Tab-separated table of C-alpha atoms and ligand atoms in Angstrom:
chain	number	residue	atom	x	y	z
O	1	MET	CA	193.540	133.657	213.417
O	2	ARG	CA	193.216	130.106	214.642
O	3	PRO	CA	195.785	127.654	213.324
O	4	VAL	CA	194.313	125.571	210.565
O	5	ARG	CA	194.969	121.886	210.758
O	6	ARG	CA	194.331	121.068	207.169
O	7	ARG	CA	194.922	117.334	207.345
O	8	THR	CA	192.386	117.031	210.106
O	9	ALA	CA	189.926	119.263	208.327
O	10	LEU	CA	190.296	117.198	205.207
O	11	ILE	CA	189.456	114.005	207.019
O	12	LEU	CA	186.688	115.406	209.181
O	13	GLY	CA	185.285	117.483	206.374
O	14	GLY	CA	183.686	114.583	204.606
O	15	ALA	CA	186.217	114.055	201.828
O	16	GLY	CA	185.570	110.367	202.432
O	17	THR	CA	181.971	110.817	201.358
O	18	ALA	CA	183.054	112.628	198.233
O	19	ALA	CA	185.574	109.919	197.435
O	20	ALA	CA	182.898	107.303	197.826
O	21	LEU	CA	180.742	109.174	195.347
O	22	THR	CA	183.297	109.773	192.664
O	23	GLY	CA	185.535	106.770	192.859
O	24	ALA	CA	189.248	107.069	193.291
O	25	ALA	CA	189.970	108.961	190.103
O	26	GLY	CA	187.538	111.813	190.616
O	27	LEU	CA	189.374	113.837	193.204
O	28	LEU	CA	191.497	116.783	192.275
O	29	TRP	CA	191.697	118.588	195.552
O	30	GLY	CA	193.893	121.622	195.589
O	31	ALA	CA	195.363	121.204	192.141
O	32	GLY	CA	198.084	123.778	191.731
O	33	SER	CA	197.764	125.461	195.086
O	34	GLY	CA	199.342	125.256	198.484
O	35	TYR	CA	196.315	124.227	200.453
O	36	GLN	CA	193.675	121.596	200.308
O	37	PRO	CA	190.174	122.958	200.079
O	38	THR	CA	187.701	120.644	201.720
O	39	GLY	CA	184.029	120.240	201.321
O	40	GLY	CA	181.299	117.809	202.036
O	41	GLN	CA	179.608	119.398	205.040
O	42	VAL	CA	175.870	119.707	205.342
O	43	LEU	CA	174.630	122.796	203.490
O	44	SER	CA	174.415	125.766	205.811
O	45	GLU	CA	172.407	128.871	205.128
O	46	PRO	CA	173.068	132.454	206.074
O	47	GLU	CA	171.160	134.098	208.903
O	48	VAL	CA	167.555	134.917	207.930
O	49	LEU	CA	166.075	138.371	208.560
O	50	ARG	CA	162.325	138.604	208.034
O	51	SER	CA	160.216	141.709	207.793
O	52	SER	CA	157.250	141.995	210.119
O	53	ASN	CA	154.333	144.441	210.059
O	54	GLY	CA	155.633	145.859	206.806
O	55	SER	CA	159.097	146.732	207.931
O	56	LEU	CA	162.606	145.402	208.336
O	57	ARG	CA	165.625	147.067	209.891
O	58	VAL	CA	168.988	145.636	208.989
O	59	ARG	CA	172.494	146.556	209.990
O	60	LEU	CA	175.062	145.470	207.445
O	61	ARG	CA	178.657	145.874	208.467
O	62	ALA	CA	181.085	145.398	205.606
O	63	SER	CA	184.504	144.401	206.896
O	64	GLN	CA	187.420	142.105	206.354
O	65	ALA	CA	187.083	139.092	208.616
O	66	GLN	CA	188.066	135.477	209.058
O	67	ALA	CA	185.485	133.110	207.672
O	68	ARG	CA	185.361	129.410	207.007
O	69	ILE	CA	185.567	128.997	203.222
O	70	ALA	CA	185.959	125.564	201.674
O	71	GLY	CA	187.190	124.189	204.957
O	72	THR	CA	189.904	126.763	205.512
O	73	ASN	CA	190.101	129.903	207.638
O	74	ALA	CA	190.080	132.545	204.955
O	75	THR	CA	190.555	136.297	205.216
O	76	VAL	CA	187.697	137.607	203.136
O	77	LEU	CA	185.253	140.490	202.928
O	78	THR	CA	182.016	139.922	204.797
O	79	TYR	CA	178.699	141.454	205.699
O	80	ASN	CA	178.245	140.893	209.436
O	81	GLY	CA	181.146	138.446	209.474
O	82	SER	CA	179.656	135.847	207.192
O	83	VAL	CA	179.843	134.777	203.544
O	84	PRO	CA	177.240	135.216	202.170
O	85	GLY	CA	175.716	137.995	204.279
O	86	PRO	CA	172.280	137.547	205.885
O	87	THR	CA	169.249	136.719	203.738
O	88	MET	CA	166.374	139.198	203.795
O	89	PHE	CA	162.836	137.892	203.394
O	90	LEU	CA	160.555	140.723	202.341
O	91	ARG	CA	156.954	141.235	201.248
O	92	PRO	CA	155.486	143.598	198.702
O	93	GLY	CA	154.742	146.969	200.326
O	94	ASP	CA	157.556	146.655	202.879
O	95	ARG	CA	159.800	149.446	204.053
O	96	VAL	CA	163.380	148.299	204.521
O	97	ASN	CA	165.946	150.332	206.442
O	98	VAL	CA	169.523	149.268	205.960
O	99	THR	CA	172.350	150.793	207.924
O	100	LEU	CA	175.516	150.134	205.954
O	101	GLU	CA	178.637	150.432	208.092
O	102	ASN	CA	181.838	150.601	206.142
O	103	GLY	CA	184.572	148.747	208.035
O	104	LEU	CA	186.586	148.215	204.841
O	105	GLN	CA	189.794	149.966	203.774
O	106	ASN	CA	188.013	151.383	200.710
O	107	PRO	CA	184.792	153.213	199.936
O	108	THR	CA	181.731	151.063	199.334
O	109	ASN	CA	177.959	151.252	198.998
O	110	VAL	CA	175.153	148.746	198.580
O	111	HIS	CA	172.790	147.985	195.718
O	112	VAL	CA	169.592	145.925	195.920
O	113	HIS	CA	169.835	144.092	192.603
O	114	GLY	CA	166.522	143.627	190.809
O	115	LEU	CA	164.280	145.359	193.337
O	116	HIS	CA	161.796	147.734	191.733
O	117	VAL	CA	162.453	150.672	194.078
O	118	SER	CA	163.414	154.306	193.651
O	119	PRO	CA	167.013	154.973	192.573
O	120	GLN	CA	166.964	158.415	194.223
O	121	GLY	CA	168.098	159.923	197.526
O	122	ASN	CA	168.843	157.267	200.123
O	123	SER	CA	166.949	154.553	198.249
O	124	ASP	CA	168.762	152.336	195.692
O	125	ASN	CA	171.206	155.093	194.734
O	126	VAL	CA	174.423	153.556	193.431
O	127	LEU	CA	176.024	156.943	192.908
O	128	LEU	CA	176.449	157.312	196.679
O	129	SER	CA	179.600	156.334	198.473
O	130	ALA	CA	180.330	155.505	202.110
O	131	ASP	CA	183.942	156.204	203.076
O	132	PRO	CA	185.848	153.821	205.342
O	133	GLY	CA	184.751	154.288	208.940
O	134	THR	CA	181.421	155.887	208.033
O	135	SER	CA	177.931	154.526	207.752
O	136	PHE	CA	174.961	155.256	205.548
O	137	GLU	CA	171.215	154.846	206.112
O	138	TYR	CA	169.321	153.437	203.170
O	139	GLU	CA	165.552	153.220	203.013
O	140	TYR	CA	163.780	151.173	200.351
O	141	ARG	CA	160.018	151.193	199.849
O	142	LEU	CA	158.727	148.255	197.882
O	143	PRO	CA	155.532	148.998	195.934
O	144	ALA	CA	152.443	147.070	197.056
O	145	ASP	CA	152.507	145.180	193.729
O	146	HIS	CA	156.231	144.390	193.821
O	147	PRO	CA	156.834	141.087	192.012
O	148	PRO	CA	157.833	138.097	194.140
O	149	GLY	CA	161.171	136.597	193.266
O	150	VAL	CA	164.811	136.145	194.025
O	151	TYR	CA	166.946	139.272	194.374
O	152	TRP	CA	170.281	140.068	195.959
O	153	TYR	CA	172.466	142.809	197.355
O	154	HIS	CA	176.093	143.631	196.697
O	155	PRO	CA	178.436	146.647	196.620
O	156	HIS	CA	178.295	148.995	193.625
O	157	HIS	CA	181.088	151.509	194.080
O	158	HIS	CA	182.393	152.100	190.549
O	159	GLY	CA	185.904	150.716	190.132
O	160	MET	CA	185.721	148.441	193.168
O	161	VAL	CA	182.708	146.258	192.503
O	162	ALA	CA	184.575	143.213	191.196
O	163	ASP	CA	187.088	143.132	194.031
O	164	GLN	CA	184.441	143.616	196.711
O	165	VAL	CA	182.046	140.994	195.337
O	166	PHE	CA	184.856	138.521	194.606
O	167	GLY	CA	186.109	139.105	198.160
O	168	GLY	CA	182.786	137.909	199.619
O	169	LEU	CA	180.277	140.788	199.762
O	170	TYR	CA	176.858	139.555	198.652
O	171	GLY	CA	173.626	138.326	200.146
O	172	ALA	CA	170.161	137.129	199.109
O	173	ILE	CA	166.862	139.014	199.129
O	174	ILE	CA	163.644	137.056	198.696
O	175	VAL	CA	160.335	138.777	198.002
O	176	GLU	CA	157.711	136.303	199.113
O	177	ASP	CA	154.720	135.124	197.130
O	178	PRO	CA	151.209	136.317	197.854
O	179	HIS	CA	150.152	132.638	197.815
O	180	PRO	CA	152.732	130.294	199.293
O	181	VAL	CA	154.095	127.505	197.121
O	182	PRO	CA	153.653	124.221	199.040
O	183	VAL	CA	157.092	122.656	199.553
O	184	ALA	CA	158.793	120.370	202.048
O	185	ARG	CA	161.582	122.923	202.434
O	186	ASP	CA	162.970	126.146	201.060
O	187	ARG	CA	166.630	126.564	200.373
O	188	VAL	CA	168.531	129.682	199.470
O	189	MET	CA	171.704	128.880	197.539
O	190	VAL	CA	174.104	131.709	196.760
O	191	ILE	CA	176.698	130.532	194.255
O	192	SER	CA	179.929	132.485	194.156
O	193	ASP	CA	183.526	131.973	193.172
O	194	ILE	CA	186.791	133.019	194.772
O	195	SER	CA	190.490	132.197	194.597
O	196	LEU	CA	192.412	131.873	197.864
O	197	ASN	CA	196.150	131.777	198.435
O	198	SER	CA	197.689	129.213	200.739
O	199	ASP	CA	197.607	131.791	203.574
O	200	GLY	CA	193.818	132.076	203.199
O	201	LYS	CA	193.905	135.540	201.612
O	202	VAL	CA	192.000	136.361	198.448
O	203	ALA	CA	194.335	135.880	195.489
O	204	ALA	CA	195.381	138.848	193.396
O	205	VAL	CA	193.905	139.022	189.920
O	206	SER	CA	195.946	139.768	186.789
O	207	ALA	CA	195.100	142.380	184.176
O	208	MET	CA	194.372	139.551	181.777
O	209	GLU	CA	191.884	137.922	184.144
O	210	LYS	CA	190.152	141.264	184.612
O	211	MET	CA	189.883	141.689	180.906
O	212	MET	CA	188.280	138.268	180.499
O	213	GLY	CA	186.305	138.622	183.694
O	214	ARG	CA	187.883	136.770	186.608
O	215	GLU	CA	186.747	133.265	187.484
O	216	GLY	CA	187.682	132.021	190.929
O	217	SER	CA	189.237	128.586	191.340
O	218	LEU	CA	186.658	127.649	194.001
O	219	VAL	CA	182.957	127.630	193.174
O	220	LEU	CA	180.993	127.826	196.407
O	221	VAL	CA	177.405	127.355	197.516
O	222	ASN	CA	176.713	129.552	200.565
O	223	GLY	CA	180.479	129.762	201.047
O	224	GLN	CA	180.859	125.985	201.091
O	225	LEU	CA	182.584	123.583	198.745
O	226	ASN	CA	180.350	120.711	197.652
O	227	PRO	CA	177.851	120.899	200.520
O	228	GLN	CA	175.560	117.944	201.131
O	229	LEU	CA	171.781	118.193	200.910
O	230	SER	CA	169.362	115.445	201.771
O	231	ALA	CA	165.688	114.766	201.174
O	232	LYS	CA	163.127	111.984	201.088
O	233	PRO	CA	161.765	110.598	197.839
O	234	ALA	CA	158.812	112.594	196.436
O	235	GLU	CA	159.547	115.643	198.568
O	236	ARG	CA	159.247	118.911	196.693
O	237	GLU	CA	161.860	121.521	197.539
O	238	ARG	CA	162.225	125.079	196.437
O	239	TRP	CA	165.735	126.240	195.603
O	240	ARG	CA	166.384	129.914	195.143
O	241	ILE	CA	169.699	130.115	193.349
O	242	ILE	CA	171.718	133.292	192.837
O	243	ASN	CA	174.671	133.582	190.500
O	244	ALA	CA	176.821	135.934	192.590
O	245	CYS	CA	179.979	135.060	190.657
O	246	THR	CA	181.990	138.040	189.466
O	247	ALA	CA	182.125	136.831	185.859
O	248	ARG	CA	181.424	133.093	185.729
O	249	TYR	CA	178.369	131.862	183.860
O	250	LEU	CA	176.601	128.872	185.396
O	251	ASN	CA	174.863	126.150	183.452
O	252	LEU	CA	173.287	124.083	186.187
O	253	ARG	CA	172.262	120.444	185.958
O	254	LEU	CA	170.967	118.016	188.566
O	255	ASP	CA	170.691	114.766	186.661
O	256	GLY	CA	168.194	112.216	187.899
O	257	GLN	CA	165.942	114.797	189.587
O	258	ARG	CA	162.865	116.604	188.353
O	259	LEU	CA	163.456	120.339	187.933
O	260	GLN	CA	160.790	122.945	187.311
O	261	LEU	CA	161.591	126.580	186.864
O	262	LEU	CA	159.076	128.914	188.527
O	263	GLY	CA	160.795	132.000	187.200
O	264	LEU	CA	164.073	133.704	186.457
O	265	ASP	CA	165.097	136.958	188.189
O	266	SER	CA	161.898	138.700	189.287
O	267	GLY	CA	158.321	137.589	188.810
O	268	ARG	CA	156.923	134.247	187.777
O	269	TYR	CA	156.124	132.299	184.694
O	270	GLN	CA	152.437	131.576	184.425
O	271	ASN	CA	153.227	127.857	184.450
O	272	PRO	CA	156.322	126.167	185.862
O	273	ARG	CA	158.642	124.881	183.136
O	274	ASP	CA	160.243	121.470	183.170
O	275	VAL	CA	163.943	122.021	182.598
O	276	GLU	CA	167.115	119.967	182.502
O	277	GLU	CA	169.569	122.844	182.549
O	278	VAL	CA	169.419	126.346	183.940
O	279	LEU	CA	171.748	128.923	182.422
O	280	LEU	CA	172.510	131.817	184.753
O	281	ALA	CA	174.706	134.687	183.567
O	282	PRO	CA	176.403	136.612	186.368
O	283	GLY	CA	173.647	138.384	188.310
O	284	ASN	CA	170.801	136.101	187.197
O	285	ARG	CA	168.704	134.142	189.698
O	286	ALA	CA	166.585	130.988	189.398
O	287	ASP	CA	163.487	130.065	191.395
O	288	LEU	CA	163.490	126.304	191.042
O	289	LEU	CA	161.347	123.408	192.258
O	290	VAL	CA	163.108	120.098	192.754
O	291	THR	CA	160.994	116.971	193.199
O	292	ALA	CA	163.218	114.420	194.837
O	293	ALA	CA	163.813	111.041	193.230
O	294	PRO	CA	165.710	108.297	195.105
O	295	GLY	CA	169.469	108.202	194.584
O	296	THR	CA	172.385	110.581	194.901
O	297	ALA	CA	172.484	113.413	192.403
O	298	VAL	CA	175.209	115.951	191.828
O	299	LEU	CA	174.426	119.602	191.245
O	300	ARG	CA	176.999	120.722	188.744
O	301	THR	CA	177.724	123.580	186.461
O	302	LEU	CA	178.727	122.670	182.935
O	303	PRO	CA	181.399	124.659	181.130
O	304	VAL	CA	179.950	127.692	179.315
O	305	ASP	CA	181.621	129.123	176.233
O	306	ARG	CA	181.352	132.865	176.681
O	307	GLY	CA	183.827	133.743	173.978
O	308	SER	CA	187.310	135.116	174.320
O	309	ALA	CA	189.086	138.375	173.808
O	310	GLY	CA	190.916	137.115	170.766
O	311	SER	CA	194.223	135.459	170.094
O	312	MET	CA	196.371	138.323	171.335
O	313	MET	CA	195.007	137.822	174.803
O	314	GLY	CA	195.037	134.065	175.260
O	315	SER	CA	192.500	132.396	177.422
O	316	GLY	CA	191.466	133.760	180.727
O	317	THR	CA	190.712	131.316	183.445
O	318	GLY	CA	193.067	129.859	185.992
O	319	GLY	CA	193.090	126.387	187.487
O	320	GLN	CA	190.064	124.886	189.095
O	321	GLN	CA	190.008	123.483	192.596
O	322	GLY	CA	187.458	121.068	193.898
O	323	ARG	CA	186.178	118.474	191.491
O	324	THR	CA	186.054	119.335	187.824
O	325	ASP	CA	185.876	117.146	184.784
O	326	ALA	CA	184.253	117.075	181.374
O	327	ASN	CA	180.918	116.900	183.193
O	328	GLY	CA	181.582	120.267	184.741
O	329	THR	CA	182.244	121.485	188.270
O	330	VAL	CA	180.587	119.896	191.261
O	331	LEU	CA	178.600	122.403	193.302
O	332	ALA	CA	176.649	120.248	195.759
O	333	THR	CA	175.541	116.671	196.383
O	334	TYR	CA	171.880	115.814	196.834
O	335	ALA	CA	171.174	112.505	198.584
O	336	VAL	CA	167.589	111.263	198.419
O	337	SER	CA	166.649	108.244	200.491
O	338	GLY	CA	164.173	106.920	203.061
O	339	GLU	CA	160.444	106.511	203.163
O	340	PRO	CA	158.748	108.359	200.293
O	341	ALA	CA	156.824	111.474	201.286
O	342	LEU	CA	153.196	112.029	200.293
O	343	SER	CA	153.065	113.639	196.893
O	344	ALA	CA	153.200	117.410	196.938
O	345	GLN	CA	150.132	119.683	196.915
O	346	PRO	CA	149.171	121.390	193.670
O	347	LEU	CA	150.829	124.729	192.898
O	348	PRO	CA	148.763	127.903	193.232
O	349	ALA	CA	147.713	129.465	189.926
O	350	GLN	CA	149.788	132.380	188.694
O	351	PRO	CA	148.461	135.381	186.812
O	352	ALA	CA	149.761	135.837	183.271
O	353	PRO	CA	152.829	138.082	183.219
O	354	ARG	CA	152.657	141.464	181.550
O	355	ASP	CA	153.445	141.352	177.838
O	356	LEU	CA	154.838	144.451	176.107
O	357	ARG	CA	154.997	142.853	172.658
O	358	SER	CA	151.694	144.382	171.623
O	359	ALA	CA	152.235	147.673	173.481
O	360	ALA	CA	152.859	151.000	171.722
O	361	VAL	CA	156.567	151.808	171.818
O	362	THR	CA	157.345	155.471	172.631
O	363	ALA	CA	161.010	155.403	171.545
O	364	ARG	CA	163.647	153.099	170.110
O	365	ARG	CA	167.346	153.187	171.004
O	366	GLU	CA	170.472	151.305	170.177
O	367	LEU	CA	173.216	150.455	172.581
O	368	THR	CA	176.452	149.031	171.247
O	369	PHE	CA	178.881	147.197	173.513
O	370	SER	CA	182.475	147.222	172.508
O	371	MET	CA	185.873	146.164	173.676
O	372	GLY	CA	188.933	147.605	172.049
O	373	MET	CA	192.495	148.567	172.560
O	374	GLY	CA	192.471	151.862	174.452
O	375	MET	CA	194.579	154.878	173.587
O	376	GLY	CA	197.110	154.015	176.265
O	377	SER	CA	197.933	150.484	177.206
O	378	GLY	CA	194.825	148.674	178.402
O	379	MET	CA	191.568	147.570	176.878
O	380	SER	CA	188.582	149.861	176.709
O	381	PHE	CA	185.092	148.682	177.592
O	382	THR	CA	182.360	150.969	176.337
O	383	PHE	CA	178.717	151.525	175.468
O	384	ASN	CA	178.283	153.502	172.247
O	385	GLY	CA	182.010	154.224	172.287
O	386	LYS	CA	182.089	155.851	175.712
O	387	PRO	CA	183.391	154.519	179.018
O	388	PHE	CA	181.362	155.315	182.162
O	389	ASP	CA	181.467	158.883	183.412
O	390	PRO	CA	179.362	159.622	186.496
O	391	ALA	CA	179.121	163.270	185.370
O	392	ARG	CA	177.502	162.439	182.023
O	393	VAL	CA	173.939	161.221	181.545
O	394	ASP	CA	174.042	158.858	178.556
O	395	THR	CA	170.354	158.103	178.200
O	396	THR	CA	167.401	160.264	179.181
O	397	VAL	CA	163.945	158.702	179.146
O	398	PRO	CA	160.658	160.412	179.932
O	399	ALA	CA	158.945	158.963	183.005
O	400	GLY	CA	156.385	156.378	181.944
O	401	ALA	CA	158.050	155.737	178.554
O	402	LEU	CA	157.810	152.346	176.939
O	403	GLU	CA	160.997	151.848	174.953
O	404	GLU	CA	162.506	149.247	172.695
O	405	TRP	CA	166.272	148.870	172.944
O	406	LEU	CA	168.468	147.043	170.472
O	407	LEU	CA	171.481	145.757	172.391
O	408	THR	CA	174.351	144.999	170.016
O	409	ASN	CA	177.551	143.308	171.059
O	410	THR	CA	180.361	143.850	168.538
O	411	SER	CA	182.948	142.095	170.701
O	412	PRO	CA	184.142	138.479	170.649
O	413	MET	CA	182.873	137.848	174.210
O	414	ASP	CA	179.379	137.579	175.687
O	415	HIS	CA	178.278	140.443	177.927
O	416	PRO	CA	175.398	140.079	180.425
O	417	PHE	CA	173.473	143.380	180.220
O	418	HIS	CA	171.817	144.625	183.403
O	419	LEU	CA	169.513	147.589	183.953
O	420	HIS	CA	168.648	148.767	187.444
O	421	VAL	CA	165.096	149.451	188.712
O	422	TRP	CA	163.193	148.433	185.555
O	423	PRO	CA	163.173	144.826	184.309
O	424	MET	CA	163.464	144.074	180.593
O	425	GLN	CA	161.192	141.945	178.436
O	426	ILE	CA	163.205	140.029	175.845
O	427	ILE	CA	161.581	140.460	172.435
O	428	GLU	CA	164.054	138.990	170.006
O	429	THR	CA	167.411	137.221	170.090
O	430	ALA	CA	169.773	135.966	167.374
O	431	SER	CA	167.560	132.906	167.059
O	432	GLY	CA	164.447	134.980	166.313
O	433	PRO	CA	161.442	136.463	168.072
O	434	VAL	CA	160.800	135.192	171.592
O	435	SER	CA	157.519	133.287	171.799
O	436	GLY	CA	156.222	134.263	175.248
O	437	PRO	CA	156.689	137.016	177.816
O	438	GLU	CA	160.252	136.559	179.111
O	439	TRP	CA	161.316	139.059	181.759
O	440	GLN	CA	164.817	139.360	183.143
O	441	ASP	CA	166.957	142.053	184.687
O	442	VAL	CA	170.191	140.540	183.391
O	443	VAL	CA	170.037	139.636	179.708
O	444	ASN	CA	172.965	137.907	178.065
O	445	VAL	CA	174.035	139.445	174.773
O	446	PRO	CA	176.172	136.796	173.053
O	447	ALA	CA	179.383	137.654	171.211
O	448	ARG	CA	178.797	139.419	167.881
O	449	SER	CA	175.024	139.425	168.112
O	450	SER	CA	172.026	141.469	169.134
O	451	VAL	CA	169.112	141.182	171.523
O	452	ARG	CA	165.998	143.345	171.407
O	453	VAL	CA	164.242	144.209	174.692
O	454	ARG	CA	161.322	146.378	175.788
O	455	ILE	CA	161.265	148.351	179.012
O	456	ALA	CA	158.406	150.142	180.778
O	457	PHE	CA	159.873	153.063	182.727
O	458	ASP	CA	157.106	153.058	185.304
O	459	ASP	CA	156.767	154.276	188.877
O	460	PHE	CA	160.127	155.964	189.518
O	461	THR	CA	162.238	158.796	188.247
O	462	GLY	CA	165.885	159.577	188.875
O	463	LYS	CA	169.359	158.576	187.809
O	464	THR	CA	170.637	155.044	187.789
O	465	VAL	CA	172.812	152.762	185.650
O	466	TYR	CA	172.935	149.941	183.146
O	467	HIS	CA	176.065	147.884	182.800
O	468	CYS	CA	177.738	144.630	181.957
O	469	HIS	CA	177.397	142.255	184.928
O	470	ILE	CA	180.864	140.847	184.333
O	471	LEU	CA	181.913	143.078	187.199
O	472	ASP	CA	185.451	143.564	185.899
O	473	HIS	CA	183.934	145.004	182.717
O	474	GLU	CA	181.625	147.259	184.702
O	475	ASP	CA	184.580	148.559	186.715
O	476	SER	CA	186.518	149.082	183.470
O	477	GLY	CA	183.809	151.365	182.076
O	478	MET	CA	181.132	149.203	180.473
O	479	MET	CA	178.392	151.118	182.270
O	480	GLY	CA	176.113	154.001	181.367
O	481	LEU	CA	174.067	156.513	183.326
O	482	ILE	CA	170.346	156.697	182.631
O	483	GLU	CA	167.925	159.313	183.899
O	484	SER	CA	164.186	158.935	183.898
O	485	ARG	CA	162.391	162.257	184.359
S	1	C2O	CU1	173.965	143.387	190.385
S	1	C2O	CU2	174.306	147.139	188.995
S	1	C2O	O1	174.183	145.258	189.700
S	2	CU	CU1	171.523	145.668	189.811
S	3	CU	CU1	181.155	142.439	179.718
């Protein structure tokens, strides 16, 4: 490991720029820790791998490695040595071959979150495991009508997901549009959080933090702290944003800029929506258009109240590094200046999304999320009273079924519910019936409330899972096995 000269890094790393933006009082570098995280570099993006002639071959080597994180040499978990791992750009109909090499000390596997592909065999089968020192060949076949959108990949080995994702294992997958959206530039922004010790190693996490869902003290964009983005006035940019945090909810704002949401998770809205804030539970993704207005804007995430585990447990999150205040946590700085660009071309028309609200439902089910004191010492995290057991199928659905599920959270914390393979249409929340077709693959179920969704179990059969996307909860048992057959 190269010696880290932190003073030098701090000065060269653009802290001066940040200071100029916030004024003297706004800096809280390294509060409560031995090292000084630095930010302020130009946003970098992971390596891009693009399919051609309908196919992409990717080698993903998971291993511990040194990587530059927030201006320090950190010892983290990486795919191909970088955090995040490479970005895959795919098209509907593609065949994707991924060789996963496990260079970690523990078993792992890989899951393609949100892709509508088979969960069987060597496709998106999260019940498989690659031991240390072995490799596994995955093959995914995207249907010809696969929805465009923002997806991602991460490990899914039960019991180790939170540690492996928190350690740095994640990457973006983009399924491209049939008709390109005219933009000045595309950006992929993977937001993650991590806590590092002064020696650059990933900090240990307490039982309490796991119970709450750990939140790292550094919130990173593509592994960077407060990266700098620049644009010219009137340029339209497309930002594909992934919430890869282990448990942290993001409520994104970019004041002073025009934001339009093209879609959340997979697929598209029929018309872009003007938004001021974008709430992303862990696992959610946003496909966002930003039309640049002159000035310097700060991309921040506002605090999100996701409940607590009650008075006996106290509150869960540790200190925050980087810049945090009542206005939230700074994620990136967007500087818009120069000669205005010509105004952007019109957006291509989108077909209306599918709407299951008027469809005939073939079955209704209820799924109740609970947290309780277990028989022994720790907390239990369950669906319908049962913690995950890979040997037990919890839910069997006939292939082609169209089901309505009532998701009920009896606990004092929010849980983001995720189903593999088949996206969910949100029908009703605590505030009433949903007015349009809203599709997501991670649906937040707020504390002590219910959400009703509909799911079309089309195209694939086999066993897969649903779970809470607070990955500590998933590892603790808040996951169920579903079989479509
Ligand atoms: Cu993003 Cu089953 O997970
Ligand atoms: Cu998933
Ligand atoms: Cu949860």
